[in-house]
Short mmCIF file of C-alpha atoms and ligand atoms in Angstrom, two decimals:
data_model
loop_
_atom_site.label_atom_id
_atom_site.label_comp_id
_atom_site.label_asym_id
_atom_site.label_seq_id
_atom_site.Cartn_x
_atom_site.Cartn_y
_atom_site.Cartn_z
CA UNK A 232 12.56 -15.49 -15.77
CA UNK A 233 12.75 -12.20 -15.97
CA UNK A 234 8.86 -9.89 -15.79
CA UNK A 235 8.60 -6.33 -16.75
CA UNK A 236 5.54 -5.22 -13.89
CA UNK A 237 3.68 -2.35 -14.52
CA UNK A 238 1.52 -0.65 -12.12
CA UNK A 239 -0.56 2.19 -12.49
CA UNK A 240 -3.46 2.08 -10.36
CA UNK A 241 -3.38 5.65 -8.03
CA UNK A 242 -0.97 8.18 -8.39
CA UNK A 243 2.31 6.34 -9.18
CA UNK A 244 3.31 4.74 -12.83
CA UNK A 245 5.87 2.08 -12.13
CA UNK A 246 7.96 -0.60 -14.35
CA UNK A 247 10.26 -2.75 -13.10
CA UNK A 248 12.41 -5.99 -13.80
CA UNK A 249 12.34 -8.62 -11.25
CA UNK A 250 13.96 -12.67 -12.18
CA UNK A 251 12.14 -14.88 -10.29
CA UNK A 252 10.18 -13.54 -8.29
CA UNK A 253 13.09 -12.37 -5.88
CA UNK A 254 15.45 -10.66 -6.97
CA UNK A 255 14.99 -6.89 -8.54
CA UNK A 256 16.97 -5.28 -11.34
CA UNK A 257 15.05 -2.35 -11.92
CA UNK A 258 12.49 -0.87 -10.32
CA UNK A 259 11.47 2.75 -11.48
CA UNK A 260 8.80 4.62 -10.12
CA UNK A 261 7.59 8.87 -11.15
CA UNK A 262 4.36 9.83 -9.30
CA UNK A 263 2.34 13.20 -9.79
CA UNK A 264 1.90 13.02 -5.78
CA UNK A 265 2.67 17.21 -6.63
CA UNK A 266 -0.05 17.74 -8.64
CA UNK A 267 -2.01 16.59 -6.37
CA UNK A 268 -1.09 18.22 -3.86
CA UNK A 269 -3.13 21.23 -4.04
CA UNK A 270 -6.78 19.42 -3.66
CA UNK A 271 -5.39 17.55 -0.75
CA UNK A 272 -5.78 14.58 -2.31
CA UNK A 273 -5.71 12.39 -6.06
CA UNK A 274 -7.65 13.68 -8.29
CA UNK A 275 -8.36 10.58 -10.56
CA UNK A 276 -8.62 13.05 -14.58
CA UNK A 277 -5.11 14.68 -13.30
CA UNK A 278 -3.23 11.19 -12.21
CA UNK A 279 -4.42 9.40 -15.75
CA UNK A 280 -3.51 12.21 -17.82
CA UNK A 281 -0.16 11.61 -15.96
CA UNK A 282 0.71 8.06 -16.69
CA UNK A 283 -0.46 8.96 -20.05
CA UNK A 284 2.27 10.90 -20.40
CA UNK A 285 4.97 8.99 -18.86
CA UNK A 286 4.23 5.11 -18.55
CA UNK A 287 6.28 5.05 -21.96
CA UNK A 288 9.85 6.14 -20.48
CA UNK A 289 9.00 4.75 -17.68
CA UNK A 290 9.11 1.28 -18.60
CA UNK A 291 11.71 2.13 -21.10
CA UNK A 292 14.18 3.18 -18.31
CA UNK A 293 13.14 -0.42 -17.05
CA UNK A 294 14.26 -1.53 -18.81
CA UNK A 295 17.45 -0.51 -19.61
CA UNK A 296 18.37 -0.01 -16.08
CA UNK A 297 17.61 -3.79 -14.99
CA UNK A 298 20.07 -4.25 -18.77
CA UNK A 299 17.46 -6.04 -20.51
CA UNK A 300 16.49 -5.79 -24.20
CA UNK A 301 12.52 -7.34 -25.21
CA UNK A 302 14.35 -10.66 -26.05
CA UNK A 303 15.34 -11.10 -22.94
CA UNK A 304 11.66 -10.47 -21.11
CA UNK A 305 9.30 -13.94 -20.10
CA UNK A 306 5.92 -11.74 -19.64
CA UNK A 307 4.44 -9.19 -18.82
CA UNK A 308 2.40 -8.22 -15.59
CA UNK A 309 0.36 -5.36 -14.42
CA UNK A 310 -2.73 -4.37 -12.21
CA UNK A 311 -5.91 -4.84 -13.13
CA UNK A 312 -7.91 -4.26 -9.78
CA UNK A 313 -8.78 -2.19 -7.79
CA UNK A 314 -7.66 1.64 -8.15
CA UNK A 315 -9.01 4.17 -10.17
CA UNK A 316 -10.99 3.10 -13.51
CA UNK A 317 -8.67 5.76 -15.64
CA UNK A 318 -5.63 4.83 -14.22
CA UNK A 319 -5.43 0.95 -14.54
CA UNK A 320 -6.64 1.29 -17.94
CA UNK A 321 -3.46 3.67 -18.91
CA UNK A 322 -1.44 0.15 -17.60
CA UNK A 323 -3.53 -2.46 -18.99
CA UNK A 324 -3.52 -1.12 -23.02
CA UNK A 325 -0.18 0.20 -22.84
CA UNK A 326 0.27 -4.10 -21.15
CA UNK A 327 -2.17 -5.30 -23.70
CA UNK A 328 -0.24 -3.93 -26.18
CA UNK A 329 3.07 -4.64 -25.67
CA UNK A 330 1.91 -8.36 -25.34
CA UNK A 331 0.82 -8.07 -28.26
CA UNK A 332 2.99 -7.26 -30.42
CA UNK A 333 6.56 -8.45 -28.59
CA UNK A 334 4.87 -11.98 -28.33
CA UNK A 335 4.58 -12.07 -24.75
CA UNK A 336 1.93 -14.22 -21.90
CA UNK A 337 0.67 -11.83 -19.93
CA UNK A 338 -0.68 -12.22 -16.06
CA UNK A 339 -3.25 -9.66 -14.12
CA UNK A 340 -2.30 -9.28 -10.77
CA UNK A 341 -4.15 -7.81 -7.59
CA UNK A 342 -2.63 -5.05 -6.73
CA UNK A 343 -3.61 -5.87 -2.78
CA UNK A 344 -2.47 -8.92 -3.23
CA UNK A 345 0.85 -7.62 -5.17
CA UNK A 346 1.78 -5.55 -1.60
CA UNK A 347 2.38 -9.10 0.37
CA UNK A 348 5.03 -9.63 -2.12
CA UNK A 349 6.76 -6.78 -1.77
CA UNK A 350 8.25 -8.52 1.12
CA UNK A 351 9.33 -11.84 -1.40
CA UNK A 352 12.32 -9.35 -3.13
CA UNK A 353 15.34 -10.48 -1.73
CA UNK A 354 18.64 -9.36 -3.77
CA UNK A 355 18.78 -6.59 -5.47
CA UNK A 356 21.77 -4.73 -6.69
CA UNK A 357 20.03 -1.49 -7.12
CA UNK A 358 21.70 1.04 -4.66
CA UNK A 359 19.79 2.31 -1.01
CA UNK A 360 17.22 -1.17 -0.52
CA UNK A 361 17.07 -2.24 2.78
CA UNK A 362 16.07 -5.52 2.11
CA UNK A 363 15.13 -9.37 3.80
CA UNK A 364 18.13 -11.52 3.46
CA UNK A 365 15.88 -14.33 3.03
CA UNK A 366 11.57 -15.15 2.44
CA UNK A 367 9.09 -15.29 4.54
CA UNK A 368 8.24 -18.99 5.46
CA UNK A 369 4.23 -20.35 4.92
CA UNK A 370 1.93 -20.30 6.12
CA UNK A 371 2.06 -16.46 6.72
CA UNK A 372 0.53 -13.38 8.00
CA UNK A 373 -0.02 -9.92 5.78
CA UNK A 374 -1.40 -7.24 7.31
CA UNK A 375 -1.54 -4.67 3.92
CA UNK A 376 -2.18 -1.08 4.96
CA UNK A 377 -2.54 1.40 2.75
CA UNK A 378 -4.77 4.37 1.38
CA UNK A 379 -7.10 1.90 -0.13
CA UNK A 380 -7.28 -1.31 2.06
CA UNK A 381 -7.13 -2.88 4.98
CA UNK A 382 -6.62 -6.61 4.83
CA UNK A 383 -4.93 -9.15 7.11
CA UNK A 384 -4.45 -11.87 4.96
CA UNK A 385 -3.66 -15.72 5.64
CA UNK A 386 -1.56 -17.20 2.85
CA UNK A 387 -1.31 -20.64 3.43
CA UNK A 388 0.19 -20.78 0.13
CA UNK A 389 0.66 -18.74 -2.89
CA UNK A 390 -2.18 -18.58 -4.71
CA UNK A 391 -4.34 -19.71 -1.49
CA UNK A 392 -5.41 -17.31 0.33
CA UNK A 393 -7.95 -15.49 3.48
CA UNK A 394 -8.85 -12.23 4.06
CA UNK A 395 -9.65 -12.53 7.24
CA UNK A 396 -10.13 -9.14 8.02
CA UNK A 397 -10.84 -5.90 6.92
CA UNK A 398 -11.99 -2.57 7.32
CA UNK A 399 -16.07 -1.73 6.77
CA UNK A 400 -15.35 2.06 6.05
CA UNK A 401 -12.20 3.79 5.59
CA UNK A 402 -9.28 2.45 5.39
CA UNK A 403 -5.86 3.75 8.11
CA UNK A 404 -4.08 5.45 4.92
CA UNK A 405 -7.44 7.56 4.47
CA UNK A 406 -7.56 7.33 7.95
CA UNK A 407 -4.44 9.41 8.41
CA UNK A 408 -5.22 11.72 5.30
CA UNK A 409 -8.09 13.26 6.53
CA UNK A 410 -6.82 12.95 9.54
CA UNK A 411 -3.94 15.63 8.30
CA UNK A 412 -6.64 17.83 6.65
CA UNK A 413 -8.39 18.13 9.60
CA UNK A 414 -5.40 19.85 11.71
CA UNK A 415 -4.28 21.55 7.64
CA UNK A 416 -0.96 18.92 7.37
CA UNK A 417 0.32 18.59 3.31
CA UNK A 418 -0.50 15.70 1.65
CA UNK A 419 0.04 12.63 2.09
CA UNK A 420 -1.06 12.56 5.09
CA UNK A 421 0.79 9.28 6.35
CA UNK A 422 4.13 11.56 6.56
CA UNK A 423 2.67 15.06 7.65
CA UNK A 424 0.96 12.58 10.81
CA UNK A 425 4.21 10.67 11.66
CA UNK A 426 6.51 13.59 11.23
CA UNK A 427 3.85 16.16 13.31
CA UNK A 428 3.55 13.12 15.67
CA UNK A 429 6.96 13.13 17.05
CA UNK A 430 6.50 16.76 19.17
CA UNK A 431 3.53 15.40 21.06
CA UNK A 432 2.26 13.11 23.24
CA UNK A 433 0.23 10.21 21.91
CA UNK A 434 -1.47 10.61 25.37
CA UNK A 435 -2.74 14.18 25.42
CA UNK A 436 -6.18 12.69 24.40
CA UNK A 437 -7.89 9.97 25.05
CA UNK A 438 -9.44 8.53 21.30
CA UNK A 439 -11.68 5.76 20.83
CA UNK A 440 -11.06 1.79 19.51
CA UNK A 441 -14.12 0.79 16.92
CA UNK A 442 -15.25 -2.85 18.34
CA UNK A 443 -16.36 -4.82 15.80
CA UNK A 444 -18.20 -8.08 15.62
CA UNK A 445 -15.27 -9.05 13.18
CA UNK A 446 -12.57 -10.69 15.33
CA UNK A 447 -10.46 -8.97 12.62
CA UNK A 448 -12.35 -6.32 11.22
CA UNK A 449 -11.30 -2.60 11.51
CA UNK A 450 -12.89 0.58 11.06
CA UNK A 451 -11.24 4.59 11.25
CA UNK A 452 -14.48 6.48 10.05
CA UNK A 453 -14.91 6.90 14.31
CA UNK A 454 -11.79 7.69 15.15
CA UNK A 455 -11.90 10.06 12.54
CA UNK A 456 -14.79 11.54 13.94
CA UNK A 457 -13.93 11.69 17.04
CA UNK A 458 -10.17 13.56 15.76
CA UNK A 459 -11.96 16.14 14.93
CA UNK A 460 -14.45 17.02 17.81
CA UNK A 461 -11.71 16.99 19.52
CA UNK A 462 -9.86 19.64 17.65
CA UNK A 463 -13.01 21.69 17.51
CA UNK A 464 -12.53 21.39 21.60
CA UNK A 465 -9.54 22.40 21.18
CA UNK A 466 -10.01 25.67 19.30
CA UNK A 467 -13.01 25.80 21.45
CA UNK A 468 -15.91 25.86 18.39
CA UNK A 469 -18.92 23.78 17.86
CA UNK A 470 -19.32 21.28 15.40
CA UNK A 471 -21.61 23.72 12.96
CA UNK A 472 -18.07 25.16 12.74
CA UNK A 473 -16.37 24.58 8.84
CA UNK A 474 -14.05 21.96 9.95
CA UNK A 475 -11.05 23.44 6.71
CA UNK A 476 -11.41 26.63 9.46
CA UNK A 477 -10.12 24.39 11.97
CA UNK A 478 -6.78 24.50 11.86
CA UNK A 479 -5.97 28.24 11.44
CA UNK A 480 -6.98 27.95 14.84
CA UNK A 481 -4.71 25.19 16.02
CA UNK A 482 -1.57 25.73 17.89
CA UNK A 483 1.88 23.82 16.97
CA UNK A 484 1.14 21.88 20.25
CA UNK A 485 -2.37 21.00 20.35
CA UNK A 486 -1.89 19.34 16.51
CA UNK A 487 1.24 17.48 17.19
CA UNK A 488 -0.63 16.10 20.27
CA UNK A 489 -3.60 15.99 18.07
CA UNK A 490 -1.89 13.56 15.50
CA UNK A 491 0.23 11.45 18.41
CA UNK A 492 -2.86 10.66 19.44
CA UNK A 493 -4.94 9.72 17.14
CA UNK A 494 -1.66 8.11 15.52
CA UNK A 495 -1.03 5.57 18.45
CA UNK A 496 -4.62 5.03 18.32
CA UNK A 497 -5.20 3.50 15.04
CA UNK A 498 -1.72 1.82 14.91
CA UNK A 499 -2.80 0.36 18.21
CA UNK A 500 -6.08 -0.70 16.59
CA UNK A 501 -3.96 -2.40 13.31
CA UNK A 502 -1.40 -4.83 16.49
CA UNK A 503 -4.57 -5.35 18.18
CA UNK A 504 -6.09 -7.56 15.64
CA UNK A 505 -2.49 -9.20 13.75
CA UNK A 506 -1.85 -9.37 17.52
CA UNK A 507 -5.30 -11.90 18.56
CA UNK A 508 -4.35 -13.39 14.81
CA UNK A 509 -0.83 -14.29 15.33
CA UNK A 510 -2.56 -16.65 18.48
CA UNK A 511 -5.67 -18.29 16.76
CA UNK A 512 -3.34 -18.83 12.89
CA UNK A 513 0.50 -19.37 14.84
CA UNK A 514 1.90 -18.77 11.32
CA UNK A 515 5.62 -19.20 10.42
CA UNK A 516 5.64 -15.39 9.30
CA UNK A 517 4.57 -12.38 9.29
CA UNK A 518 4.55 -9.92 6.92
CA UNK A 519 3.10 -6.10 6.64
CA UNK A 520 2.72 -4.30 3.12
CA UNK A 521 0.34 -0.77 1.94
CA UNK A 522 1.83 2.79 2.18
CA UNK A 523 1.26 2.48 6.20
CA UNK A 524 3.62 0.71 6.44
CA UNK A 525 6.56 2.72 6.23
CA UNK A 526 5.31 4.26 9.22
CA UNK A 527 8.37 4.14 11.96
CA UNK A 528 6.06 3.67 14.07
CA UNK A 529 4.17 1.20 13.48
CA UNK A 530 7.86 -1.21 12.76
CA UNK A 531 8.63 0.14 16.53
CA UNK A 532 5.35 -1.71 17.55
CA UNK A 533 5.51 -4.18 15.22
CA UNK A 534 9.35 -5.36 16.94
CA UNK A 535 7.88 -4.76 20.58
CA UNK A 536 4.86 -6.73 20.46
CA UNK A 537 4.84 -9.12 17.29
CA UNK A 538 6.37 -12.63 18.51
CA UNK A 539 6.47 -14.10 15.17
CA UNK A 540 9.58 -13.50 13.17
CA UNK A 541 8.53 -9.93 10.81
CA UNK A 542 9.90 -9.28 7.04
CA UNK A 543 9.87 -6.06 7.06
CA UNK A 544 10.72 -4.58 3.18
CA UNK A 545 12.55 -1.27 2.46
CA UNK A 546 10.41 1.72 2.54
CA UNK A 547 10.28 1.84 -1.15
CA UNK A 548 8.41 -1.18 -1.85
CA UNK A 549 6.10 -1.09 0.99
CA UNK A 550 4.55 1.81 -0.80
CA UNK A 551 2.93 2.00 -4.63
CA UNK A 552 5.56 -0.22 -7.35
CA UNK A 553 6.04 -2.55 -9.72
CA UNK A 554 8.43 -4.47 -8.49
CA UNK A 555 6.05 -6.19 -6.06
CA UNK A 556 3.39 -6.82 -8.74
CA UNK A 557 6.27 -8.59 -11.38
CA UNK A 558 6.83 -10.66 -8.21
CA UNK A 559 3.71 -11.81 -7.47
CA UNK A 560 3.16 -12.57 -11.20
CA UNK A 561 6.79 -15.19 -10.51
CA UNK A 562 4.14 -17.20 -8.31
CA UNK A 563 0.89 -16.45 -10.56
CA UNK A 564 2.32 -18.45 -13.52
CA UNK A 565 3.71 -21.94 -12.01
CA UNK A 566 -0.83 -22.69 -11.41
CA UNK A 567 -1.64 -20.67 -13.66
CA UNK A 568 -2.28 -19.46 -17.72
CA UNK A 569 -1.34 -16.74 -19.18
CA UNK A 570 -4.51 -14.31 -19.03
CA UNK A 571 -5.68 -13.24 -22.93
CA UNK A 572 -3.85 -9.66 -24.08
CA UNK A 573 -7.74 -9.05 -26.28
CA UNK A 574 -9.76 -10.05 -22.99
CA UNK A 575 -8.40 -8.74 -20.79
CA UNK A 576 -10.25 -5.25 -18.48
CA UNK A 577 -9.75 -3.33 -15.60
CA UNK A 578 -12.21 -4.26 -12.52
CA UNK A 579 -11.79 -0.79 -10.29
CA UNK A 580 -13.96 -2.73 -7.50
CA UNK A 581 -11.63 -5.79 -7.67
CA UNK A 582 -11.79 -7.82 -4.03
CA UNK A 583 -9.00 -10.28 -2.70
O1 LIG B 819 0.29 1.54 -0.63
P1 LIG B 819 -0.26 3.25 -0.86
O2 LIG B 819 0.98 3.78 -1.41
O3 LIG B 819 -0.92 3.22 -2.08
C1 LIG B 819 -2.82 3.20 -2.08
O4 LIG B 819 -3.06 1.23 -2.48
O5 LIG B 819 -3.52 3.63 -1.66
O6 LIG B 819 -0.49 3.65 0.78
C2 LIG B 819 -0.42 5.17 0.06
C3 LIG B 819 -1.24 5.57 1.64
C4 LIG B 819 -1.84 7.00 1.62
O7 LIG B 819 -3.28 6.78 2.81
C5 LIG B 819 -0.10 7.21 2.65
O8 LIG B 819 -0.93 9.26 3.16
C6 LIG B 819 0.22 6.18 3.67
O9 LIG B 819 0.19 5.43 2.38
N1 LIG B 819 1.56 5.89 4.26
C7 LIG B 819 1.55 6.67 5.05
C8 LIG B 819 2.80 6.80 5.26
N2 LIG B 819 3.60 6.74 4.24
C9 LIG B 819 2.87 6.98 3.24
N3 LIG B 819 0.52 6.26 6.46
C10 LIG B 819 1.16 6.48 7.44
N4 LIG B 819 2.48 7.17 7.82
C11 LIG B 819 3.09 6.91 7.01
N5 LIG B 819 4.60 7.49 7.49
ZN1 LIG B 820 -1.04 0.01 -2.86
#
């Protein structure tokens, strides 16, 4: 079964064709990230306008690369939440229109849940993808860490899962982005912090780890503030000094130490909770997903400290893409009815 996936929840306009939930025939991603760089974060109006401009060519390219015509496509899948309202509207309107015009069943997909399914893609003829050889065994534990989400999910069976941990405040990717801003490093913050941290000492600055009531829950807002205070301290300024002027006063060595100390503390919190959950749930496999799962230091820590078999997907499938949307839709259609394209609405605050 070949499913065309469409994803537009943030700043990536993506379309992909995936067969039987694991064979990736195409994966096209156009990002408006460069347009947002000047503002230090995603500007929703710019993202929506950019989706509108490129969605049709992106879908056409995904079909072309896959070698499929409309007659070969069995269903369409689209992200309907969570995400930016204007961005979600472009993807869902396009998918609804195509489903009606081409007479295809439509599946509405939860973006966060789909990040888990990026790890089920294990076959492709496309170049430059490093995929796992097998699908992860169930039950599995998933650590989904992105700019909008930090979730620990226990997936017993397809469509039977429990969110066992979540963030109380900032998502971990959001904390990377905000700390990068304090240090004057370019957006998106995750890759910039990872790069800066390579020249720093992760034990140079002692930063706090949040203690949460929920055994598997996260909090990153206090850590972000602690980095701000440490940066002020290093720059010889107090809290009244404008944070956006701090970076100019810091040396590269100070920035590297702050980046390395922040990264180590944030990732240790993730690993601590993941280890606790593995001890309690004894899953058969572990997957990591979401943009922060692209972080090489996180991958190294997982490899060294996690005893369970871990499926790592290619970094290009950790960040937002439509292959994961099409992969999840394959498992969804096995035990649920398609969505009515005339009534489907976006849900920007959709929870798991
Ligand atoms: O999954 P994603 O592409 O979009 C959301 O659903 O949010 O994740 C984007 C987030 C951003 O916060 C970005 O800074 C972070 O993932 N990110 C990273 C890395 N690459 C992207 N964080 C840490 N290390 C990285 N290498
Ligand atoms: Zn995402």
